[in-house]
């Protein structure tokens, strides 16, 4: 099929809009001038969506994110509370869980704690196992006696990919403070670079072409500008 034929066959109205979640990890700058920093990842140039773009950790909401099995491992918020905050009838919990899962898969940061209050010990192989679905988040929580404290992750914004794109997402943006005892890093698969950057610096770098970003990313960076600390 030629490109012109494929373009003629493309029906923008038939493209499904998939639920997604992304999370801004923020921290207070550990050195140099004080200020808030946000963690950003550069997507591989082979990505089918947002190729080469700098983004926050995030991705699609999967069926397992809203499964009944994950609810007992969530504290701080339940489906009623999360759905109310998103303005939907039900299913809000899945967005929060997806934000936690994607943060672990893409940045290696697990927004969880031991149920007994003990030290959280992460294995890098678990991150990749959750990503390839050979280990579910439920199985990880059950195995390591973990709970997800969803009250530390805050809903801030809502974007829907406009009609005309070949992939469309109904994305909820979240914000959380970076855990002190973890170190984030890109996965070298879907993401090939990562940086901690002040929002104003990221926007300035985008202006001169050093970083490429999508409009929702830029808007949410501007949302962070008035805040001096995490």
PDB file of C-alpha atoms in Angstrom:
ATOM      1  CA  UNK A   1       0.000   0.000   0.000  1.00  0.00           C
ATOM      2  CA  UNK A   2       1.401   3.386  -0.971  1.00  0.00           C
ATOM      3  CA  UNK A   3       1.665   6.248   1.502  1.00  0.00           C
ATOM      4  CA  UNK A   4      -0.984   8.177  -0.404  1.00  0.00           C
ATOM      5  CA  UNK A   5      -3.379   5.194  -0.250  1.00  0.00           C
ATOM      6  CA  UNK A   6      -2.725   4.742   3.471  1.00  0.00           C
ATOM      7  CA  UNK A   7      -3.381   8.438   4.059  1.00  0.00           C
ATOM      8  CA  UNK A   8      -6.616   8.216   2.088  1.00  0.00           C
ATOM      9  CA  UNK A   9      -7.756   5.217   4.143  1.00  0.00           C
ATOM     10  CA  UNK A  10      -7.011   6.931   7.477  1.00  0.00           C
ATOM     11  CA  UNK A  11     -10.182   7.803   9.367  1.00  0.00           C
ATOM     12  CA  UNK A  12      -9.385  10.227  12.233  1.00  0.00           C
ATOM     13  CA  UNK A  13     -12.775   9.570  13.822  1.00  0.00           C
ATOM     14  CA  UNK A  14     -11.995   5.857  14.112  1.00  0.00           C
ATOM     15  CA  UNK A  15      -8.827   6.297  16.205  1.00  0.00           C
ATOM     16  CA  UNK A  16      -9.521   5.050  19.763  1.00  0.00           C
ATOM     17  CA  UNK A  17      -8.799   7.394  22.660  1.00  0.00           C
ATOM     18  CA  UNK A  18      -6.832   5.414  25.251  1.00  0.00           C
ATOM     19  CA  UNK A  19      -6.655   6.288  28.941  1.00  0.00           C
ATOM     20  CA  UNK A  20      -3.180   7.283  30.121  1.00  0.00           C
ATOM     21  CA  UNK A  21      -1.385   8.688  33.159  1.00  0.00           C
ATOM     22  CA  UNK A  22       1.849  10.637  33.542  1.00  0.00           C
ATOM     23  CA  UNK A  23       3.570  11.874  36.675  1.00  0.00           C
ATOM     24  CA  UNK A  24       5.868  14.809  37.376  1.00  0.00           C
ATOM     25  CA  UNK A  25       8.540  13.781  39.878  1.00  0.00           C
ATOM     26  CA  UNK A  26       9.815  16.893  41.656  1.00  0.00           C
ATOM     27  CA  UNK A  27      12.542  17.581  44.199  1.00  0.00           C
ATOM     28  CA  UNK A  28      14.402  20.491  45.752  1.00  0.00           C
ATOM     29  CA  UNK A  29      17.711  21.046  43.931  1.00  0.00           C
ATOM     30  CA  UNK A  30      20.395  19.210  45.941  1.00  0.00           C
ATOM     31  CA  UNK A  31      23.212  21.589  44.954  1.00  0.00           C
ATOM     32  CA  UNK A  32      23.824  24.903  43.248  1.00  0.00           C
ATOM     33  CA  UNK A  33      21.072  27.540  43.171  1.00  0.00           C
ATOM     34  CA  UNK A  34      18.024  26.539  45.176  1.00  0.00           C
ATOM     35  CA  UNK A  35      14.742  25.759  43.469  1.00  0.00           C
ATOM     36  CA  UNK A  36      12.396  23.040  42.352  1.00  0.00           C
ATOM     37  CA  UNK A  37      13.543  20.483  39.768  1.00  0.00           C
ATOM     38  CA  UNK A  38      11.477  18.027  37.735  1.00  0.00           C
ATOM     39  CA  UNK A  39      12.600  14.711  36.274  1.00  0.00           C
ATOM     40  CA  UNK A  40      12.292  14.344  32.491  1.00  0.00           C
ATOM     41  CA  UNK A  41      12.954  11.479  30.091  1.00  0.00           C
ATOM     42  CA  UNK A  42      13.801  11.535  26.389  1.00  0.00           C
ATOM     43  CA  UNK A  43      11.801   9.050  24.356  1.00  0.00           C
ATOM     44  CA  UNK A  44      13.619   6.947  21.768  1.00  0.00           C
ATOM     45  CA  UNK A  45      13.473   8.206  18.201  1.00  0.00           C
ATOM     46  CA  UNK A  46      11.899   4.843  17.304  1.00  0.00           C
ATOM     47  CA  UNK A  47       8.847   5.512  19.467  1.00  0.00           C
ATOM     48  CA  UNK A  48       5.541   5.491  17.594  1.00  0.00           C
ATOM     49  CA  UNK A  49       4.293   8.415  19.698  1.00  0.00           C
ATOM     50  CA  UNK A  50       6.351  11.369  20.871  1.00  0.00           C
ATOM     51  CA  UNK A  51       9.556  10.132  19.214  1.00  0.00           C
ATOM     52  CA  UNK A  52      12.600  11.992  20.543  1.00  0.00           C
ATOM     53  CA  UNK A  53      10.469  14.142  22.850  1.00  0.00           C
ATOM     54  CA  UNK A  54      11.307  14.983  26.457  1.00  0.00           C
ATOM     55  CA  UNK A  55       8.431  13.817  28.641  1.00  0.00           C
ATOM     56  CA  UNK A  56       7.493  12.896  32.185  1.00  0.00           C
ATOM     57  CA  UNK A  57       7.242   9.187  33.106  1.00  0.00           C
ATOM     58  CA  UNK A  58       3.894   7.879  31.907  1.00  0.00           C
ATOM     59  CA  UNK A  59       1.915   5.635  29.615  1.00  0.00           C
ATOM     60  CA  UNK A  60      -1.338   3.843  29.007  1.00  0.00           C
ATOM     61  CA  UNK A  61      -3.693   2.722  31.747  1.00  0.00           C
ATOM     62  CA  UNK A  62      -3.798  -1.081  31.537  1.00  0.00           C
ATOM     63  CA  UNK A  63      -6.626  -3.363  32.587  1.00  0.00           C
ATOM     64  CA  UNK A  64      -4.588  -4.635  35.528  1.00  0.00           C
ATOM     65  CA  UNK A  65      -4.294  -1.101  36.937  1.00  0.00           C
ATOM     66  CA  UNK A  66      -7.973  -1.058  37.833  1.00  0.00           C
ATOM     67  CA  UNK A  67      -8.295  -4.702  38.810  1.00  0.00           C
ATOM     68  CA  UNK A  68      -9.911  -5.553  42.144  1.00  0.00           C
ATOM     69  CA  UNK A  69      -6.724  -7.357  43.156  1.00  0.00           C
ATOM     70  CA  UNK A  70      -4.693  -4.124  43.435  1.00  0.00           C
ATOM     71  CA  UNK A  71      -7.115  -2.255  45.721  1.00  0.00           C
ATOM     72  CA  UNK A  72      -6.009  -4.019  48.967  1.00  0.00           C
ATOM     73  CA  UNK A  73      -2.471  -2.818  48.301  1.00  0.00           C
ATOM     74  CA  UNK A  74      -3.505   0.839  47.956  1.00  0.00           C
ATOM     75  CA  UNK A  75      -3.733   3.188  50.947  1.00  0.00           C
ATOM     76  CA  UNK A  76      -4.575   6.870  51.266  1.00  0.00           C
ATOM     77  CA  UNK A  77      -7.153   6.883  48.462  1.00  0.00           C
ATOM     78  CA  UNK A  78      -9.722   4.446  47.108  1.00  0.00           C
ATOM     79  CA  UNK A  79     -11.679   4.261  43.852  1.00  0.00           C
ATOM     80  CA  UNK A  80     -14.458   6.495  45.175  1.00  0.00           C
ATOM     81  CA  UNK A  81     -12.060   9.255  46.231  1.00  0.00           C
ATOM     82  CA  UNK A  82      -9.894   9.068  43.104  1.00  0.00           C
ATOM     83  CA  UNK A  83     -12.911   8.998  40.791  1.00  0.00           C
ATOM     84  CA  UNK A  84     -14.355  12.030  42.562  1.00  0.00           C
ATOM     85  CA  UNK A  85     -11.110  13.954  42.059  1.00  0.00           C
ATOM     86  CA  UNK A  86     -11.102  13.114  38.345  1.00  0.00           C
ATOM     87  CA  UNK A  87     -14.786  13.900  37.946  1.00  0.00           C
ATOM     88  CA  UNK A  88     -15.733  10.428  36.715  1.00  0.00           C
ATOM     89  CA  UNK A  89     -18.244   7.878  38.013  1.00  0.00           C
ATOM     90  CA  UNK A  90     -15.742   5.096  38.689  1.00  0.00           C
ATOM     91  CA  UNK A  91     -12.334   3.767  37.681  1.00  0.00           C
ATOM     92  CA  UNK A  92     -10.246   6.610  39.085  1.00  0.00           C
ATOM     93  CA  UNK A  93      -8.004   4.257  41.043  1.00  0.00           C
ATOM     94  CA  UNK A  94      -6.632   2.840  37.777  1.00  0.00           C
ATOM     95  CA  UNK A  95      -5.144   6.215  36.811  1.00  0.00           C
ATOM     96  CA  UNK A  96      -3.268   6.535  40.110  1.00  0.00           C
ATOM     97  CA  UNK A  97      -2.022   2.950  39.905  1.00  0.00           C
ATOM     98  CA  UNK A  98      -0.942   3.476  36.284  1.00  0.00           C
ATOM     99  CA  UNK A  99       1.027   6.563  37.350  1.00  0.00           C
ATOM    100  CA  UNK A 100       2.817   4.479  40.000  1.00  0.00           C
ATOM    101  CA  UNK A 101       3.451   1.588  37.612  1.00  0.00           C
ATOM    102  CA  UNK A 102       4.718   3.756  34.753  1.00  0.00           C
ATOM    103  CA  UNK A 103       6.983   5.683  37.112  1.00  0.00           C
ATOM    104  CA  UNK A 104       8.552   2.381  38.141  1.00  0.00           C
ATOM    105  CA  UNK A 105       8.821   1.045  34.591  1.00  0.00           C
ATOM    106  CA  UNK A 106      10.189   4.198  32.960  1.00  0.00           C
ATOM    107  CA  UNK A 107      12.102   5.914  35.772  1.00  0.00           C
ATOM    108  CA  UNK A 108      12.863   3.042  38.154  1.00  0.00           C
ATOM    109  CA  UNK A 109      11.148   4.871  41.012  1.00  0.00           C
ATOM    110  CA  UNK A 110       8.603   2.902  43.022  1.00  0.00           C
ATOM    111  CA  UNK A 111       6.092   5.063  44.886  1.00  0.00           C
ATOM    112  CA  UNK A 112       5.492   2.432  47.547  1.00  0.00           C
ATOM    113  CA  UNK A 113       6.463   1.460  51.067  1.00  0.00           C
ATOM    114  CA  UNK A 114       6.840  -1.690  53.096  1.00  0.00           C
ATOM    115  CA  UNK A 115       3.668  -2.501  54.993  1.00  0.00           C
ATOM    116  CA  UNK A 116       5.740  -3.231  58.094  1.00  0.00           C
ATOM    117  CA  UNK A 117       7.640   0.058  57.803  1.00  0.00           C
ATOM    118  CA  UNK A 118      10.903  -1.641  56.890  1.00  0.00           C
ATOM    119  CA  UNK A 119      13.448  -0.550  54.295  1.00  0.00           C
ATOM    120  CA  UNK A 120      12.270  -0.586  50.686  1.00  0.00           C
ATOM    121  CA  UNK A 121      14.709  -2.630  48.605  1.00  0.00           C
ATOM    122  CA  UNK A 122      14.332  -2.433  44.836  1.00  0.00           C
ATOM    123  CA  UNK A 123      15.646  -4.825  42.196  1.00  0.00           C
ATOM    124  CA  UNK A 124      16.270  -3.411  38.743  1.00  0.00           C
ATOM    125  CA  UNK A 125      15.110  -6.667  37.164  1.00  0.00           C
ATOM    126  CA  UNK A 126      11.680  -6.171  38.795  1.00  0.00           C
ATOM    127  CA  UNK A 127      11.301  -2.912  36.922  1.00  0.00           C
ATOM    128  CA  UNK A 128      11.778  -4.679  33.587  1.00  0.00           C
ATOM    129  CA  UNK A 129       9.617  -7.621  34.634  1.00  0.00           C
ATOM    130  CA  UNK A 130       6.718  -5.301  35.437  1.00  0.00           C
ATOM    131  CA  UNK A 131       7.239  -3.605  32.080  1.00  0.00           C
ATOM    132  CA  UNK A 132       7.098  -6.848  30.086  1.00  0.00           C
ATOM    133  CA  UNK A 133       4.174  -8.119  32.222  1.00  0.00           C
ATOM    134  CA  UNK A 134       6.046 -11.167  33.489  1.00  0.00           C
ATOM    135  CA  UNK A 135       5.535  -9.681  36.986  1.00  0.00           C
ATOM    136  CA  UNK A 136       2.434  -7.701  37.874  1.00  0.00           C
ATOM    137  CA  UNK A 137       2.357  -4.836  40.340  1.00  0.00           C
ATOM    138  CA  UNK A 138       0.026  -6.933  42.492  1.00  0.00           C
ATOM    139  CA  UNK A 139       2.513  -9.812  42.537  1.00  0.00           C
ATOM    140  CA  UNK A 140       5.338  -7.418  43.432  1.00  0.00           C
ATOM    141  CA  UNK A 141       3.312  -5.932  46.299  1.00  0.00           C
ATOM    142  CA  UNK A 142       2.320  -9.364  47.550  1.00  0.00           C
ATOM    143  CA  UNK A 143       5.842 -10.764  47.344  1.00  0.00           C
ATOM    144  CA  UNK A 144       7.561  -7.826  49.078  1.00  0.00           C
ATOM    145  CA  UNK A 145       4.651  -6.874  51.384  1.00  0.00           C
ATOM    146  CA  UNK A 146       4.297  -3.437  49.791  1.00  0.00           C
ATOM    147  CA  UNK A 147       1.534  -0.843  49.779  1.00  0.00           C
ATOM    148  CA  UNK A 148       1.050   2.083  47.409  1.00  0.00           C
ATOM    149  CA  UNK A 149       0.370   5.321  49.305  1.00  0.00           C
ATOM    150  CA  UNK A 150      -1.694   7.092  46.655  1.00  0.00           C
ATOM    151  CA  UNK A 151      -2.283  10.146  48.851  1.00  0.00           C
ATOM    152  CA  UNK A 152       1.242  11.381  48.035  1.00  0.00           C
ATOM    153  CA  UNK A 153       0.437  11.584  44.297  1.00  0.00           C
ATOM    154  CA  UNK A 154      -1.697  14.585  43.340  1.00  0.00           C
ATOM    155  CA  UNK A 155      -3.875  15.103  40.274  1.00  0.00           C
ATOM    156  CA  UNK A 156      -3.125  18.357  38.440  1.00  0.00           C
ATOM    157  CA  UNK A 157      -4.199  18.331  34.774  1.00  0.00           C
ATOM    158  CA  UNK A 158      -6.142  16.623  31.970  1.00  0.00           C
ATOM    159  CA  UNK A 159      -5.282  16.523  28.267  1.00  0.00           C
ATOM    160  CA  UNK A 160      -6.798  14.674  25.293  1.00  0.00           C
ATOM    161  CA  UNK A 161      -4.851  14.240  22.048  1.00  0.00           C
ATOM    162  CA  UNK A 162      -6.709  16.182  19.330  1.00  0.00           C
ATOM    163  CA  UNK A 163      -8.430  14.377  16.483  1.00  0.00           C
ATOM    164  CA  UNK A 164      -6.184  13.886  13.463  1.00  0.00           C
ATOM    165  CA  UNK A 165      -3.362  12.052  15.222  1.00  0.00           C
ATOM    166  CA  UNK A 166      -2.887   8.332  14.558  1.00  0.00           C
ATOM    167  CA  UNK A 167      -2.643   7.682  18.298  1.00  0.00           C
ATOM    168  CA  UNK A 168      -4.818   9.481  20.806  1.00  0.00           C
ATOM    169  CA  UNK A 169      -4.689   9.519  24.601  1.00  0.00           C
ATOM    170  CA  UNK A 170      -6.930  10.758  27.388  1.00  0.00           C
ATOM    171  CA  UNK A 171      -4.137  11.641  29.807  1.00  0.00           C
ATOM    172  CA  UNK A 172      -4.251  12.642  33.453  1.00  0.00           C
ATOM    173  CA  UNK A 173      -1.200  14.468  34.788  1.00  0.00           C
ATOM    174  CA  UNK A 174      -0.035  13.862  38.350  1.00  0.00           C
ATOM    175  CA  UNK A 175       2.570  15.358  40.654  1.00  0.00           C
ATOM    176  CA  UNK A 176       4.587  13.742  43.448  1.00  0.00           C
ATOM    177  CA  UNK A 177       7.746  14.412  45.413  1.00  0.00           C
ATOM    178  CA  UNK A 178      10.754  12.249  44.643  1.00  0.00           C
ATOM    179  CA  UNK A 179      11.448   9.693  47.422  1.00  0.00           C
ATOM    180  CA  UNK A 180      14.678  10.508  49.251  1.00  0.00           C
ATOM    181  CA  UNK A 181      16.036   6.956  49.164  1.00  0.00           C
ATOM    182  CA  UNK A 182      15.727   6.262  45.422  1.00  0.00           C
ATOM    183  CA  UNK A 183      17.584   7.325  42.269  1.00  0.00           C
ATOM    184  CA  UNK A 184      15.670   7.636  38.984  1.00  0.00           C
ATOM    185  CA  UNK A 185      17.101   6.560  35.635  1.00  0.00           C
ATOM    186  CA  UNK A 186      15.778   6.037  32.097  1.00  0.00           C
ATOM    187  CA  UNK A 187      15.290   2.429  30.977  1.00  0.00           C
ATOM    188  CA  UNK A 188      17.433   2.548  27.784  1.00  0.00           C
ATOM    189  CA  UNK A 189      14.524   1.011  25.901  1.00  0.00           C
ATOM    190  CA  UNK A 190      11.560   3.340  25.575  1.00  0.00           C
ATOM    191  CA  UNK A 191      13.627   6.196  27.015  1.00  0.00           C
ATOM    192  CA  UNK A 192      17.277   6.913  26.194  1.00  0.00           C
ATOM    193  CA  UNK A 193      18.187   9.907  28.356  1.00  0.00           C
ATOM    194  CA  UNK A 194      17.043  11.542  31.587  1.00  0.00           C
ATOM    195  CA  UNK A 195      17.638  14.828  33.370  1.00  0.00           C
ATOM    196  CA  UNK A 196      16.711  16.747  36.493  1.00  0.00           C
ATOM    197  CA  UNK A 197      15.921  20.266  35.357  1.00  0.00           C
ATOM    198  CA  UNK A 198      14.336  23.435  36.672  1.00  0.00           C
ATOM    199  CA  UNK A 199      11.056  24.095  34.826  1.00  0.00           C
ATOM    200  CA  UNK A 200      12.209  27.547  33.673  1.00  0.00           C
ATOM    201  CA  UNK A 201      15.445  26.067  32.316  1.00  0.00           C
ATOM    202  CA  UNK A 202      13.560  23.307  30.484  1.00  0.00           C
ATOM    203  CA  UNK A 203      11.292  25.850  28.819  1.00  0.00           C
ATOM    204  CA  UNK A 204      14.282  28.014  27.864  1.00  0.00           C
ATOM    205  CA  UNK A 205      16.024  24.974  26.357  1.00  0.00           C
ATOM    206  CA  UNK A 206      12.885  24.162  24.401  1.00  0.00           C
ATOM    207  CA  UNK A 207      12.757  27.715  23.088  1.00  0.00           C
ATOM    208  CA  UNK A 208      16.237  27.423  21.555  1.00  0.00           C
ATOM    209  CA  UNK A 209      15.712  23.857  20.279  1.00  0.00           C
ATOM    210  CA  UNK A 210      17.799  21.984  22.842  1.00  0.00           C
ATOM    211  CA  UNK A 211      14.779  20.037  24.122  1.00  0.00           C
ATOM    212  CA  UNK A 212      11.753  18.992  22.077  1.00  0.00           C
ATOM    213  CA  UNK A 213       8.469  18.791  23.970  1.00  0.00           C
ATOM    214  CA  UNK A 214       4.764  18.439  23.312  1.00  0.00           C
ATOM    215  CA  UNK A 215       2.381  21.273  24.307  1.00  0.00           C
ATOM    216  CA  UNK A 216       0.935  19.485  27.395  1.00  0.00           C
ATOM    217  CA  UNK A 217       4.453  19.005  28.768  1.00  0.00           C
ATOM    218  CA  UNK A 218       5.248  22.679  28.313  1.00  0.00           C
ATOM    219  CA  UNK A 219       1.982  23.789  29.930  1.00  0.00           C
ATOM    220  CA  UNK A 220       2.631  21.626  32.976  1.00  0.00           C
ATOM    221  CA  UNK A 221       6.172  22.958  33.266  1.00  0.00           C
ATOM    222  CA  UNK A 222       4.650  26.439  33.367  1.00  0.00           C
ATOM    223  CA  UNK A 223       2.313  25.202  36.107  1.00  0.00           C
ATOM    224  CA  UNK A 224       5.418  24.459  38.200  1.00  0.00           C
ATOM    225  CA  UNK A 225       7.064  27.861  37.639  1.00  0.00           C
ATOM    226  CA  UNK A 226       5.507  29.738  40.626  1.00  0.00           C
ATOM    227  CA  UNK A 227       6.589  27.030  43.086  1.00  0.00           C
ATOM    228  CA  UNK A 228       9.996  27.572  44.658  1.00  0.00           C
ATOM    229  CA  UNK A 229      10.185  24.259  46.507  1.00  0.00           C
ATOM    230  CA  UNK A 230       8.845  20.747  46.173  1.00  0.00           C
TER     231      UNK A 230
END
